[in-house]
């Protein structure tokens, strides 16, 4: 583990909303090739943590460092979300945020925005290079749809997709930004067991084939224990445990957080 | 159906009951007797029944259609026709020929009306960029129109600059004002944005009215030069025809450019911004740039067509740039169909030409206008023609269908 390249390094991240400390000095690392998971009871501050990392919130304290391979380290604090995405860190949302009145293909094409360059004047003139770029956007987006198994829906409106497919579309859209680290916020929320199993495979495939490291928030323990290592556990804004699935399962603090106290018999 | 019928009869009875004292009973004070007007009450009964039944019928029809849409996503016949490129080119050719022949057939009065309709087409298409595509509700759009008009009027008055020099300058000034307005409202959305743009529209008008040394106040600027053609002297008729052709060219130019923008990387970013701002930035789109470009490009057209407006009327004053104008332009976009170029063009023609030709009913104009808007929002909220999504071609499609 230790010799693997460190991609994301969060040190002592703290986020205050007025008097409320939503995230309290949480540290976390994601290495190359890993599928890391962030778990914890509702309201533990997981999504806030994600929002801080992806630039939607500006954290009160702490450092978020990104170490892209072959590039200098960048500090993400206070960067705008689109800059963070440009740096290679893409995310999905807990409550699905697709562009519902755009087609499935277009949703993915939006993800290509930050990797393409046609500006206003070039779009008006629409010369050869712009047309080629457009075609490249369409082709690569379609390939991504195939990868997540949504190719047949390419021309449907995103809002007409079944729920599980919408979740996969969010992943495809995030992957279109060519990230090296993908943050998934409860990708399996609201899915049935079969859909969850498919998602399970999809995440593993992304990790292996695309060489994208993944950090996910999830409540589905089966999914988390199956695919992720390491696991970080948060409660009341604090990190209470980290380690391999086995270590987490046996950690008394985690059991307490999830099941309450008096764990002698219950656990 | 039977249920609707029963309901409608009940409604009709209820209306008869409610309006009975007003409509049926009349005290004739000269002859000291009560008149019973049974015919009037019969008309109330029939009228309320028909209206109520029609209302229910159309609502039910809309519900059915909604189900259809959810299942198959069917488009109306008109939209399917529009997707046929061959038909589209033919239709465009016919329309262009008609437009070119128009001034030769009709008189100056008709031409003038048509010019103002075309001005609103360009305004609608411009506003369509910020409202229809980028979803930035702008209630002060007429301010950019005023910027264009005054920039021509003032530069023409002080420096004697010609129409063709100012035409692009007006557009660029409109653009600049769009950016100036855009900066402070980058963080706003929805209602707040609408209020600020409303205020901006008011500010421009108040400044024009009160800064007399600059804009000549409410009395306005007169004797603005009409567009010249190699220094030729033109009488009113021929100069109207000339302006008409300039306007046609401007409309074609606008359609061409807005269409390209709409189907480009920038256009997609605008639509994404309209759909979900947070997801949009999280996907790597620079919100500030996208918003500003939508505002600036929307304002560009207003500025440009403002120059033409000043040249056409040869007289402008702040009264031409009231909130009412903004509201009409916004109605054109909403009625026509947000984001749809063809829809906006149709909307402009309907909203500008109908009142002109139905002058006899001008007392009822606002009434009809309001009723049309309400009905439109209930039965066809997406506008006359909703935006057609571009179909993208991708290589794998063929193989897939072959294999399947």
XYZ file of C-alpha atoms in Angstrom, chain A residues 56 80-83 85-86 91 93 97-103 105-106 109-114 116-120 123-126 133-135 137-139 142-143 146 151 154-155 157 160 173-174 177, chain B residues 69-70 72-73 75 257 259-261 263-288 290 293 297 387 389-397 399-400:
100
model
C -18.672 23.853 -3.603
C -14.059 27.079 -7.827
C -15.771 23.745 -8.544
C -15.088 23.960 -12.262
C -11.339 24.429 -11.602
C -13.023 19.383 -12.056
C -10.532 20.621 -14.623
C -18.080 13.895 -8.666
C -24.453 13.907 -6.432
C -28.544 16.333 -10.494
C -28.843 15.547 -14.153
C -29.734 18.075 -16.807
C -33.201 16.644 -17.096
C -34.362 18.421 -20.253
C -31.274 17.418 -22.191
C -30.799 14.070 -23.821
C -25.962 11.870 -24.767
C -25.933 15.624 -24.239
C -21.298 15.815 -23.740
C -21.488 18.536 -21.076
C -18.854 16.594 -19.191
C -16.547 17.008 -22.192
C -16.868 20.796 -21.930
C -13.788 21.397 -19.850
C -12.612 21.024 -25.311
C -12.000 24.572 -26.355
C -14.340 25.992 -29.021
C -15.233 29.529 -27.928
C -17.951 31.867 -29.092
C -18.536 28.238 -32.663
C -20.044 30.887 -34.927
C -17.546 30.339 -37.715
C -17.645 26.581 -37.188
C -13.974 18.618 -32.068
C -17.777 18.368 -31.979
C -17.638 14.963 -33.603
C -17.215 14.987 -28.276
C -20.146 12.988 -29.644
C -18.098 9.845 -30.266
C -21.267 7.708 -26.878
C -18.409 5.367 -25.971
C -21.718 2.182 -23.883
C -26.102 3.462 -25.232
C -28.666 8.007 -25.974
C -31.447 10.119 -27.462
C -34.406 12.773 -22.231
C -37.290 9.784 -18.630
C -21.067 12.313 -17.091
C -18.463 12.614 -14.378
C -14.396 15.092 -17.613
C -45.055 11.828 -24.131
C -43.880 9.899 -21.138
C -42.935 7.269 -26.343
C -41.770 10.869 -26.344
C -43.423 14.848 -31.175
C -25.656 32.954 -35.637
C -28.640 28.703 -34.453
C -24.927 27.984 -34.606
C -24.427 29.117 -31.046
C -25.870 23.862 -31.308
C -22.353 24.464 -30.125
C -20.305 23.721 -27.054
C -21.244 27.150 -25.705
C -24.947 26.595 -26.373
C -24.899 23.287 -24.556
C -23.214 24.945 -21.599
C -26.008 27.550 -21.521
C -28.683 24.896 -21.515
C -26.874 22.972 -18.787
C -26.685 26.170 -16.755
C -30.432 26.562 -17.122
C -31.029 22.990 -16.029
C -28.851 22.806 -12.941
C -26.312 25.380 -11.914
C -24.478 23.331 -9.298
C -24.167 20.245 -11.475
C -23.057 22.531 -14.267
C -20.069 23.937 -12.363
C -19.270 20.532 -10.944
C -18.914 19.304 -14.529
C -16.216 21.854 -15.169
C -18.171 24.683 -16.774
C -17.072 28.153 -15.776
C -20.294 29.679 -14.504
C -19.167 33.296 -14.634
C -21.049 31.196 -19.390
C -21.461 35.360 -22.489
C -24.664 37.926 -26.673
C -37.040 23.580 -28.690
C -33.053 18.729 -29.630
C -30.299 18.251 -32.117
C -29.807 14.693 -33.244
C -26.210 13.692 -33.040
C -24.703 11.157 -35.371
C -22.398 8.567 -33.913
C -20.622 5.740 -35.607
C -21.765 2.834 -33.475
C -25.418 3.426 -34.190
C -23.550 -1.427 -36.276
C -25.880 -1.722 -33.320
